[in-house]
Amino acid sequence: DIFDEVAPAIEESGLDCEVLGGGRINHDSSKKKIEINGYSQGYGQANHSITARILNKRFRDYDNITWNNDGY
């Protein structure tokens, strides 16, 4: 759902984008905690380790960024 909303703006800026999989991100800023899990019924399983690596670069002050392949 989110991809369909943001793809036009991304492509208007001259970038190309495609979905490589899906999942969920739970973000608790008060605890500096991010959990990545699940999959998309339409796009399949994303590689959550890549997502975690990107988020670790952005949220350097977070000690708890985790991922797993459990859940929907």
PDB file of N, CA, C and O in Angstrom:
ATOM      1  N   ASP A   1       0.815  -1.198   0.000  1.00  0.00           N
ATOM      2  CA  ASP A   1       0.000   0.000   0.000  1.00  0.00           C
ATOM      3  C   ASP A   1       0.861   1.265   0.000  1.00  0.00           C
ATOM      4  O   ASP A   1       0.553   2.213  -0.696  1.00  0.00           O
ATOM      5  N   ILE A   2       1.894   1.267   0.797  1.00  0.00           N
ATOM      6  CA  ILE A   2       2.759   2.444   0.889  1.00  0.00           C
ATOM      7  C   ILE A   2       3.490   2.676  -0.430  1.00  0.00           C
ATOM      8  O   ILE A   2       3.613   3.809  -0.886  1.00  0.00           O
ATOM      9  N   PHE A   3       3.956   1.599  -1.045  1.00  0.00           N
ATOM     10  CA  PHE A   3       4.671   1.727  -2.315  1.00  0.00           C
ATOM     11  C   PHE A   3       3.823   2.456  -3.350  1.00  0.00           C
ATOM     12  O   PHE A   3       4.318   3.348  -4.050  1.00  0.00           O
ATOM     13  N   ASP A   4       2.563   2.083  -3.457  1.00  0.00           N
ATOM     14  CA  ASP A   4       1.680   2.720  -4.433  1.00  0.00           C
ATOM     15  C   ASP A   4       1.527   4.211  -4.174  1.00  0.00           C
ATOM     16  O   ASP A   4       1.337   4.993  -5.104  1.00  0.00           O
ATOM     17  N   GLU A   5       1.630   4.619  -2.922  1.00  0.00           N
ATOM     18  CA  GLU A   5       1.506   6.041  -2.574  1.00  0.00           C
ATOM     19  C   GLU A   5       2.777   6.822  -2.879  1.00  0.00           C
ATOM     20  O   GLU A   5       2.708   7.963  -3.327  1.00  0.00           O
ATOM     21  N   VAL A   6       3.960   6.236  -2.628  1.00  0.00           N
ATOM     22  CA  VAL A   6       5.204   6.995  -2.744  1.00  0.00           C
ATOM     23  C   VAL A   6       5.917   6.822  -4.082  1.00  0.00           C
ATOM     24  O   VAL A   6       6.736   7.654  -4.452  1.00  0.00           O
ATOM     25  N   ALA A   7       5.631   5.764  -4.818  1.00  0.00           N
ATOM     26  CA  ALA A   7       6.325   5.510  -6.082  1.00  0.00           C
ATOM     27  C   ALA A   7       6.227   6.663  -7.079  1.00  0.00           C
ATOM     28  O   ALA A   7       7.236   7.029  -7.688  1.00  0.00           O
ATOM     29  N   PRO A   8       5.058   7.274  -7.280  1.00  0.00           N
ATOM     30  CA  PRO A   8       5.000   8.374  -8.251  1.00  0.00           C
ATOM     31  C   PRO A   8       5.946   9.530  -7.913  1.00  0.00           C
ATOM     32  O   PRO A   8       6.623  10.060  -8.806  1.00  0.00           O
ATOM     33  N   ALA A   9       6.030   9.909  -6.660  1.00  0.00           N
ATOM     34  CA  ALA A   9       6.922  11.012  -6.277  1.00  0.00           C
ATOM     35  C   ALA A   9       8.385  10.631  -6.470  1.00  0.00           C
ATOM     36  O   ALA A   9       9.204  11.454  -6.893  1.00  0.00           O
ATOM     37  N   ILE A  10       8.718   9.386  -6.165  1.00  0.00           N
ATOM     38  CA  ILE A  10      10.096   8.914  -6.350  1.00  0.00           C
ATOM     39  C   ILE A  10      10.460   8.947  -7.831  1.00  0.00           C
ATOM     40  O   ILE A  10      11.530   9.428  -8.215  1.00  0.00           O
ATOM     41  N   GLU A  11       9.570   8.449  -8.656  1.00  0.00           N
ATOM     42  CA  GLU A  11       9.838   8.404 -10.094  1.00  0.00           C
ATOM     43  C   GLU A  11       9.849   9.792 -10.723  1.00  0.00           C
ATOM     44  O   GLU A  11      10.616  10.042 -11.645  1.00  0.00           O
ATOM     45  N   GLU A  12       9.054  10.715 -10.197  1.00  0.00           N
ATOM     46  CA  GLU A  12       9.065  12.099 -10.696  1.00  0.00           C
ATOM     47  C   GLU A  12      10.404  12.770 -10.435  1.00  0.00           C
ATOM     48  O   GLU A  12      10.813  13.658 -11.177  1.00  0.00           O
ATOM     49  N   SER A  13      11.098  12.334  -9.381  1.00  0.00           N
ATOM     50  CA  SER A  13      12.404  12.922  -9.068  1.00  0.00           C
ATOM     51  C   SER A  13      13.514  12.319  -9.921  1.00  0.00           C
ATOM     52  O   SER A  13      14.680  12.666  -9.756  1.00  0.00           O
ATOM     53  N   GLY A  14      13.157  11.390 -10.831  1.00  0.00           N
ATOM     54  CA  GLY A  14      14.136  10.816 -11.733  1.00  0.00           C
ATOM     55  C   GLY A  14      14.717   9.491 -11.271  1.00  0.00           C
ATOM     56  O   GLY A  14      15.615   8.953 -11.915  1.00  0.00           O
ATOM     57  N   LEU A  15      14.225   8.961 -10.163  1.00  0.00           N
ATOM     58  CA  LEU A  15      14.722   7.684  -9.658  1.00  0.00           C
ATOM     59  C   LEU A  15      13.801   6.555 -10.087  1.00  0.00           C
ATOM     60  O   LEU A  15      12.616   6.761 -10.345  1.00  0.00           O
ATOM     61  N   ASP A  16      14.352   5.367 -10.164  1.00  0.00           N
ATOM     62  CA  ASP A  16      13.576   4.176 -10.465  1.00  0.00           C
ATOM     63  C   ASP A  16      13.393   3.398  -9.169  1.00  0.00           C
ATOM     64  O   ASP A  16      14.274   3.405  -8.317  1.00  0.00           O
ATOM     65  N   CYS A  17      12.262   2.755  -9.002  1.00  0.00           N
ATOM     66  CA  CYS A  17      12.045   1.984  -7.777  1.00  0.00           C
ATOM     67  C   CYS A  17      11.246   0.727  -8.090  1.00  0.00           C
ATOM     68  O   CYS A  17      10.483   0.685  -9.045  1.00  0.00           O
ATOM     69  N   GLU A  18      11.489  -0.290  -7.267  1.00  0.00           N
ATOM     70  CA  GLU A  18      10.738  -1.533  -7.382  1.00  0.00           C
ATOM     71  C   GLU A  18      10.672  -2.182  -6.008  1.00  0.00           C
ATOM     72  O   GLU A  18      11.524  -1.945  -5.145  1.00  0.00           O
ATOM     73  N   VAL A  19       9.659  -2.987  -5.789  1.00  0.00           N
ATOM     74  CA  VAL A  19       9.471  -3.671  -4.512  1.00  0.00           C
ATOM     75  C   VAL A  19      10.230  -4.985  -4.542  1.00  0.00           C
ATOM     76  O   VAL A  19      10.071  -5.774  -5.475  1.00  0.00           O
ATOM     77  N   LEU A  20      11.054  -5.212  -3.530  1.00  0.00           N
ATOM     78  CA  LEU A  20      11.819  -6.451  -3.436  1.00  0.00           C
ATOM     79  C   LEU A  20      11.252  -7.385  -2.372  1.00  0.00           C
ATOM     80  O   LEU A  20      11.791  -8.455  -2.129  1.00  0.00           O
ATOM     81  N   GLY A  21      10.179  -6.979  -1.733  1.00  0.00           N
ATOM     82  CA  GLY A  21       9.541  -7.779  -0.690  1.00  0.00           C
ATOM     83  C   GLY A  21       8.889  -6.850   0.312  1.00  0.00           C
ATOM     84  O   GLY A  21       9.004  -5.633   0.221  1.00  0.00           O
ATOM     85  N   GLY A  22       8.207  -7.424   1.276  1.00  0.00           N
ATOM     86  CA  GLY A  22       7.502  -6.601   2.243  1.00  0.00           C
ATOM     87  C   GLY A  22       7.657  -7.108   3.655  1.00  0.00           C
ATOM     88  O   GLY A  22       8.347  -8.080   3.922  1.00  0.00           O
ATOM     89  N   GLY A  23       7.001  -6.432   4.564  1.00  0.00           N
ATOM     90  CA  GLY A  23       7.036  -6.787   5.973  1.00  0.00           C
ATOM     91  C   GLY A  23       6.499  -5.649   6.814  1.00  0.00           C
ATOM     92  O   GLY A  23       5.865  -4.725   6.305  1.00  0.00           O
ATOM     93  N   ARG A  24       6.778  -5.717   8.092  1.00  0.00           N
ATOM     94  CA  ARG A  24       6.305  -4.707   9.046  1.00  0.00           C
ATOM     95  C   ARG A  24       7.488  -4.109   9.792  1.00  0.00           C
ATOM     96  O   ARG A  24       8.475  -4.799  10.043  1.00  0.00           O
ATOM     97  N   ILE A  25       7.365  -2.847  10.170  1.00  0.00           N
ATOM     98  CA  ILE A  25       8.355  -2.194  11.020  1.00  0.00           C
ATOM     99  C   ILE A  25       7.605  -1.583  12.196  1.00  0.00           C
ATOM    100  O   ILE A  25       6.708  -0.768  12.003  1.00  0.00           O
ATOM    101  N   ASN A  26       7.971  -1.992  13.394  1.00  0.00           N
ATOM    102  CA  ASN A  26       7.425  -1.413  14.624  1.00  0.00           C
ATOM    103  C   ASN A  26       8.493  -0.529  15.236  1.00  0.00           C
ATOM    104  O   ASN A  26       9.585  -1.011  15.559  1.00  0.00           O
ATOM    105  N   HIS A  27       8.182   0.754  15.417  1.00  0.00           N
ATOM    106  CA  HIS A  27       9.150   1.733  15.892  1.00  0.00           C
ATOM    107  C   HIS A  27       8.666   2.333  17.206  1.00  0.00           C
ATOM    108  O   HIS A  27       7.600   2.935  17.264  1.00  0.00           O
ATOM    109  N   ASP A  28       9.459   2.167  18.258  1.00  0.00           N
ATOM    110  CA  ASP A  28       9.158   2.759  19.563  1.00  0.00           C
ATOM    111  C   ASP A  28      10.278   3.738  19.889  1.00  0.00           C
ATOM    112  O   ASP A  28      11.331   3.356  20.406  1.00  0.00           O
ATOM    113  N   SER A  29      10.063   5.011  19.557  1.00  0.00           N
ATOM    114  CA  SER A  29      11.115   6.014  19.745  1.00  0.00           C
ATOM    115  C   SER A  29      11.429   6.263  21.220  1.00  0.00           C
ATOM    116  O   SER A  29      12.567   6.599  21.552  1.00  0.00           O
ATOM    117  N   SER A  30      10.458   6.073  22.107  1.00  0.00           N
ATOM    118  CA  SER A  30      10.717   6.301  23.533  1.00  0.00           C
ATOM    119  C   SER A  30      11.693   5.274  24.104  1.00  0.00           C
ATOM    120  O   SER A  30      12.448   5.577  25.027  1.00  0.00           O
ATOM    121  N   LYS A  31      11.697   4.071  23.529  1.00  0.00           N
ATOM    122  CA  LYS A  31      12.624   3.018  23.971  1.00  0.00           C
ATOM    123  C   LYS A  31      13.803   2.859  23.017  1.00  0.00           C
ATOM    124  O   LYS A  31      14.659   2.000  23.229  1.00  0.00           O
ATOM    125  N   LYS A  32      13.822   3.682  21.954  1.00  0.00           N
ATOM    126  CA  LYS A  32      14.844   3.579  20.910  1.00  0.00           C
ATOM    127  C   LYS A  32      14.941   2.140  20.407  1.00  0.00           C
ATOM    128  O   LYS A  32      16.007   1.532  20.370  1.00  0.00           O
ATOM    129  N   LYS A  33      13.782   1.628  20.002  1.00  0.00           N
ATOM    130  CA  LYS A  33      13.664   0.228  19.604  1.00  0.00           C
ATOM    131  C   LYS A  33      12.923   0.132  18.269  1.00  0.00           C
ATOM    132  O   LYS A  33      11.891   0.777  18.081  1.00  0.00           O
ATOM    133  N   ILE A  34      13.448  -0.675  17.367  1.00  0.00           N
ATOM    134  CA  ILE A  34      12.799  -0.945  16.086  1.00  0.00           C
ATOM    135  C   ILE A  34      12.805  -2.454  15.864  1.00  0.00           C
ATOM    136  O   ILE A  34      13.848  -3.101  15.997  1.00  0.00           O
ATOM    137  N   GLU A  35      11.637  -2.997  15.518  1.00  0.00           N
ATOM    138  CA  GLU A  35      11.506  -4.410  15.198  1.00  0.00           C
ATOM    139  C   GLU A  35      11.012  -4.542  13.758  1.00  0.00           C
ATOM    140  O   GLU A  35      10.036  -3.897  13.371  1.00  0.00           O
ATOM    141  N   ILE A  36      11.665  -5.383  12.971  1.00  0.00           N
ATOM    142  CA  ILE A  36      11.312  -5.619  11.575  1.00  0.00           C
ATOM    143  C   ILE A  36      10.914  -7.085  11.451  1.00  0.00           C
ATOM    144  O   ILE A  36      11.667  -7.962  11.885  1.00  0.00           O
ATOM    145  N   ASN A  37       9.744  -7.352  10.858  1.00  0.00           N
ATOM    146  CA  ASN A  37       9.328  -8.746  10.709  1.00  0.00           C
ATOM    147  C   ASN A  37       8.251  -8.884   9.652  1.00  0.00           C
ATOM    148  O   ASN A  37       7.837  -7.908   9.041  1.00  0.00           O
ATOM    149  N   GLY A  38       7.803 -10.111   9.448  1.00  0.00           N
ATOM    150  CA  GLY A  38       6.680 -10.387   8.575  1.00  0.00           C
ATOM    151  C   GLY A  38       7.014 -10.412   7.103  1.00  0.00           C
ATOM    152  O   GLY A  38       8.171 -10.444   6.698  1.00  0.00           O
ATOM    153  N   TYR A  39       5.960 -10.398   6.303  1.00  0.00           N
ATOM    154  CA  TYR A  39       6.092 -10.449   4.853  1.00  0.00           C
ATOM    155  C   TYR A  39       4.853  -9.818   4.226  1.00  0.00           C
ATOM    156  O   TYR A  39       3.883  -9.516   4.898  1.00  0.00           O
ATOM    157  N   SER A  40       4.898  -9.635   2.939  1.00  0.00           N
ATOM    158  CA  SER A  40       3.767  -9.098   2.187  1.00  0.00           C
ATOM    159  C   SER A  40       3.125 -10.235   1.403  1.00  0.00           C
ATOM    160  O   SER A  40       3.823 -11.002   0.744  1.00  0.00           O
ATOM    161  N   GLN A  41       1.805 -10.328   1.462  1.00  0.00           N
ATOM    162  CA  GLN A  41       1.119 -11.346   0.663  1.00  0.00           C
ATOM    163  C   GLN A  41       1.299 -11.077  -0.827  1.00  0.00           C
ATOM    164  O   GLN A  41       1.367 -11.995  -1.624  1.00  0.00           O
ATOM    165  N   GLY A  42       1.383  -9.822  -1.202  1.00  0.00           N
ATOM    166  CA  GLY A  42       1.520  -9.472  -2.611  1.00  0.00           C
ATOM    167  C   GLY A  42       2.950  -9.485  -3.117  1.00  0.00           C
ATOM    168  O   GLY A  42       3.212  -9.851  -4.266  1.00  0.00           O
ATOM    169  N   TYR A  43       3.913  -9.095  -2.271  1.00  0.00           N
ATOM    170  CA  TYR A  43       5.305  -8.952  -2.710  1.00  0.00           C
ATOM    171  C   TYR A  43       6.238 -10.002  -2.129  1.00  0.00           C
ATOM    172  O   TYR A  43       7.397 -10.085  -2.513  1.00  0.00           O
ATOM    173  N   GLY A  44       5.766 -10.798  -1.183  1.00  0.00           N
ATOM    174  CA  GLY A  44       6.607 -11.832  -0.598  1.00  0.00           C
ATOM    175  C   GLY A  44       7.482 -11.315   0.537  1.00  0.00           C
ATOM    176  O   GLY A  44       7.261 -10.241   1.098  1.00  0.00           O
ATOM    177  N   GLN A  45       8.497 -12.101   0.860  1.00  0.00           N
ATOM    178  CA  GLN A  45       9.400 -11.824   1.986  1.00  0.00           C
ATOM    179  C   GLN A  45      10.512 -10.873   1.564  1.00  0.00           C
ATOM    180  O   GLN A  45      11.198 -11.122   0.579  1.00  0.00           O
ATOM    181  N   ALA A  46      10.710  -9.813   2.323  1.00  0.00           N
ATOM    182  CA  ALA A  46      11.844  -8.919   2.108  1.00  0.00           C
ATOM    183  C   ALA A  46      13.060  -9.477   2.843  1.00  0.00           C
ATOM    184  O   ALA A  46      12.929 -10.308   3.743  1.00  0.00           O
ATOM    185  N   ASN A  47      14.239  -9.026   2.465  1.00  0.00           N
ATOM    186  CA  ASN A  47      15.448  -9.384   3.198  1.00  0.00           C
ATOM    187  C   ASN A  47      15.586  -8.391   4.352  1.00  0.00           C
ATOM    188  O   ASN A  47      16.124  -7.301   4.197  1.00  0.00           O
ATOM    189  N   HIS A  48      15.077  -8.775   5.512  1.00  0.00           N
ATOM    190  CA  HIS A  48      15.026  -7.863   6.654  1.00  0.00           C
ATOM    191  C   HIS A  48      16.405  -7.485   7.183  1.00  0.00           C
ATOM    192  O   HIS A  48      16.549  -6.441   7.820  1.00  0.00           O
ATOM    193  N   SER A  49      17.416  -8.293   6.918  1.00  0.00           N
ATOM    194  CA  SER A  49      18.761  -7.925   7.371  1.00  0.00           C
ATOM    195  C   SER A  49      19.243  -6.657   6.660  1.00  0.00           C
ATOM    196  O   SER A  49      19.939  -5.832   7.252  1.00  0.00           O
ATOM    197  N   ILE A  50      18.855  -6.487   5.412  1.00  0.00           N
ATOM    198  CA  ILE A  50      19.218  -5.265   4.678  1.00  0.00           C
ATOM    199  C   ILE A  50      18.496  -4.066   5.272  1.00  0.00           C
ATOM    200  O   ILE A  50      19.091  -3.005   5.481  1.00  0.00           O
ATOM    201  N   THR A  51      17.217  -4.225   5.558  1.00  0.00           N
ATOM    202  CA  THR A  51      16.450  -3.148   6.183  1.00  0.00           C
ATOM    203  C   THR A  51      17.068  -2.754   7.512  1.00  0.00           C
ATOM    204  O   THR A  51      17.230  -1.566   7.806  1.00  0.00           O
ATOM    205  N   ALA A  52      17.430  -3.741   8.317  1.00  0.00           N
ATOM    206  CA  ALA A  52      18.047  -3.469   9.615  1.00  0.00           C
ATOM    207  C   ALA A  52      19.366  -2.717   9.444  1.00  0.00           C
ATOM    208  O   ALA A  52      19.650  -1.772  10.189  1.00  0.00           O
ATOM    209  N   ARG A  53      20.162  -3.093   8.476  1.00  0.00           N
ATOM    210  CA  ARG A  53      21.446  -2.416   8.228  1.00  0.00           C
ATOM    211  C   ARG A  53      21.218  -0.946   7.843  1.00  0.00           C
ATOM    212  O   ARG A  53      21.911  -0.047   8.330  1.00  0.00           O
ATOM    213  N   ILE A  54      20.229  -0.688   7.001  1.00  0.00           N
ATOM    214  CA  ILE A  54      19.916   0.695   6.603  1.00  0.00           C
ATOM    215  C   ILE A  54      19.440   1.493   7.812  1.00  0.00           C
ATOM    216  O   ILE A  54      19.868   2.630   8.031  1.00  0.00           O
ATOM    217  N   LEU A  55      18.547   0.906   8.617  1.00  0.00           N
ATOM    218  CA  LEU A  55      18.030   1.614   9.787  1.00  0.00           C
ATOM    219  C   LEU A  55      19.108   1.840  10.841  1.00  0.00           C
ATOM    220  O   LEU A  55      19.103   2.872  11.526  1.00  0.00           O
ATOM    221  N   ASN A  56      20.055   0.913  10.964  1.00  0.00           N
ATOM    222  CA  ASN A  56      21.170   1.112  11.902  1.00  0.00           C
ATOM    223  C   ASN A  56      22.011   2.321  11.519  1.00  0.00           C
ATOM    224  O   ASN A  56      22.521   3.027  12.391  1.00  0.00           O
ATOM    225  N   LYS A  57      22.159   2.580  10.229  1.00  0.00           N
ATOM    226  CA  LYS A  57      22.905   3.761   9.782  1.00  0.00           C
ATOM    227  C   LYS A  57      22.140   5.042  10.090  1.00  0.00           C
ATOM    228  O   LYS A  57      22.727   6.058  10.438  1.00  0.00           O
ATOM    229  N   ARG A  58      20.822   5.013   9.939  1.00  0.00           N
ATOM    230  CA  ARG A  58      19.987   6.203  10.163  1.00  0.00           C
ATOM    231  C   ARG A  58      19.757   6.477  11.650  1.00  0.00           C
ATOM    232  O   ARG A  58      19.757   7.614  12.083  1.00  0.00           O
ATOM    233  N   PHE A  59      19.555   5.431  12.439  1.00  0.00           N
ATOM    234  CA  PHE A  59      19.260   5.564  13.865  1.00  0.00           C
ATOM    235  C   PHE A  59      20.459   5.088  14.677  1.00  0.00           C
ATOM    236  O   PHE A  59      20.397   4.104  15.410  1.00  0.00           O
ATOM    237  N   ARG A  60      21.565   5.786  14.561  1.00  0.00           N
ATOM    238  CA  ARG A  60      22.821   5.389  15.201  1.00  0.00           C
ATOM    239  C   ARG A  60      22.736   5.342  16.725  1.00  0.00           C
ATOM    240  O   ARG A  60      23.473   4.610  17.362  1.00  0.00           O
ATOM    241  N   ASP A  61      21.842   6.119  17.303  1.00  0.00           N
ATOM    242  CA  ASP A  61      21.737   6.146  18.766  1.00  0.00           C
ATOM    243  C   ASP A  61      20.797   5.069  19.318  1.00  0.00           C
ATOM    244  O   ASP A  61      20.594   4.979  20.510  1.00  0.00           O
ATOM    245  N   TYR A  62      20.255   4.218  18.452  1.00  0.00           N
ATOM    246  CA  TYR A  62      19.391   3.119  18.884  1.00  0.00           C
ATOM    247  C   TYR A  62      20.251   1.896  19.177  1.00  0.00           C
ATOM    248  O   TYR A  62      21.134   1.540  18.392  1.00  0.00           O
ATOM    249  N   ASP A  63      19.981   1.254  20.303  1.00  0.00           N
ATOM    250  CA  ASP A  63      20.716   0.042  20.669  1.00  0.00           C
ATOM    251  C   ASP A  63      19.946  -1.218  20.307  1.00  0.00           C
ATOM    252  O   ASP A  63      20.490  -2.317  20.395  1.00  0.00           O
ATOM    253  N   ASN A  64      18.685  -1.069  19.931  1.00  0.00           N
ATOM    254  CA  ASN A  64      17.839  -2.238  19.774  1.00  0.00           C
ATOM    255  C   ASN A  64      17.089  -2.203  18.439  1.00  0.00           C
ATOM    256  O   ASN A  64      15.930  -1.822  18.380  1.00  0.00           O
ATOM    257  N   ILE A  65      17.769  -2.593  17.365  1.00  0.00           N
ATOM    258  CA  ILE A  65      17.131  -2.760  16.062  1.00  0.00           C
ATOM    259  C   ILE A  65      17.247  -4.236  15.718  1.00  0.00           C
ATOM    260  O   ILE A  65      18.344  -4.756  15.511  1.00  0.00           O
ATOM    261  N   THR A  66      16.103  -4.924  15.708  1.00  0.00           N
ATOM    262  CA  THR A  66      16.104  -6.369  15.502  1.00  0.00           C
ATOM    263  C   THR A  66      15.206  -6.745  14.327  1.00  0.00           C
ATOM    264  O   THR A  66      14.334  -5.971  13.929  1.00  0.00           O
ATOM    265  N   TRP A  67      15.411  -7.945  13.809  1.00  0.00           N
ATOM    266  CA  TRP A  67      14.571  -8.447  12.732  1.00  0.00           C
ATOM    267  C   TRP A  67      14.409  -9.948  12.858  1.00  0.00           C
ATOM    268  O   TRP A  67      15.223 -10.634  13.472  1.00  0.00           O
ATOM    269  N   ASN A  68      13.303 -10.453  12.307  1.00  0.00           N
ATOM    270  CA  ASN A  68      13.062 -11.883  12.180  1.00  0.00           C
ATOM    271  C   ASN A  68      12.070 -12.084  11.040  1.00  0.00           C
ATOM    272  O   ASN A  68      11.521 -11.130  10.515  1.00  0.00           O
ATOM    273  N   ASN A  69      11.881 -13.320  10.655  1.00  0.00           N
ATOM    274  CA  ASN A  69      10.977 -13.631   9.541  1.00  0.00           C
ATOM    275  C   ASN A  69       9.629 -14.147  10.026  1.00  0.00           C
ATOM    276  O   ASN A  69       8.869 -14.697   9.232  1.00  0.00           O
ATOM    277  N   ASP A  70       9.331 -13.970  11.291  1.00  0.00           N
ATOM    278  CA  ASP A  70       8.070 -14.444  11.854  1.00  0.00           C
ATOM    279  C   ASP A  70       6.928 -13.481  11.531  1.00  0.00           C
ATOM    280  O   ASP A  70       7.145 -12.299  11.309  1.00  0.00           O
ATOM    281  N   GLY A  71       5.738 -13.999  11.539  1.00  0.00           N
ATOM    282  CA  GLY A  71       4.557 -13.158  11.418  1.00  0.00           C
ATOM    283  C   GLY A  71       4.167 -12.855   9.995  1.00  0.00           C
ATOM    284  O   GLY A  71       4.851 -13.160   9.040  1.00  0.00           O
ATOM    285  N   TYR A  72       2.995 -12.235   9.902  1.00  0.00           N
ATOM    286  CA  TYR A  72       2.446 -11.838   8.610  1.00  0.00           C
ATOM    287  C   TYR A  72       2.574 -10.355   8.480  1.00  0.00           C
ATOM    288  O   TYR A  72       2.494  -9.581   9.335  1.00  0.00           O
TER     289      TYR A  72
END
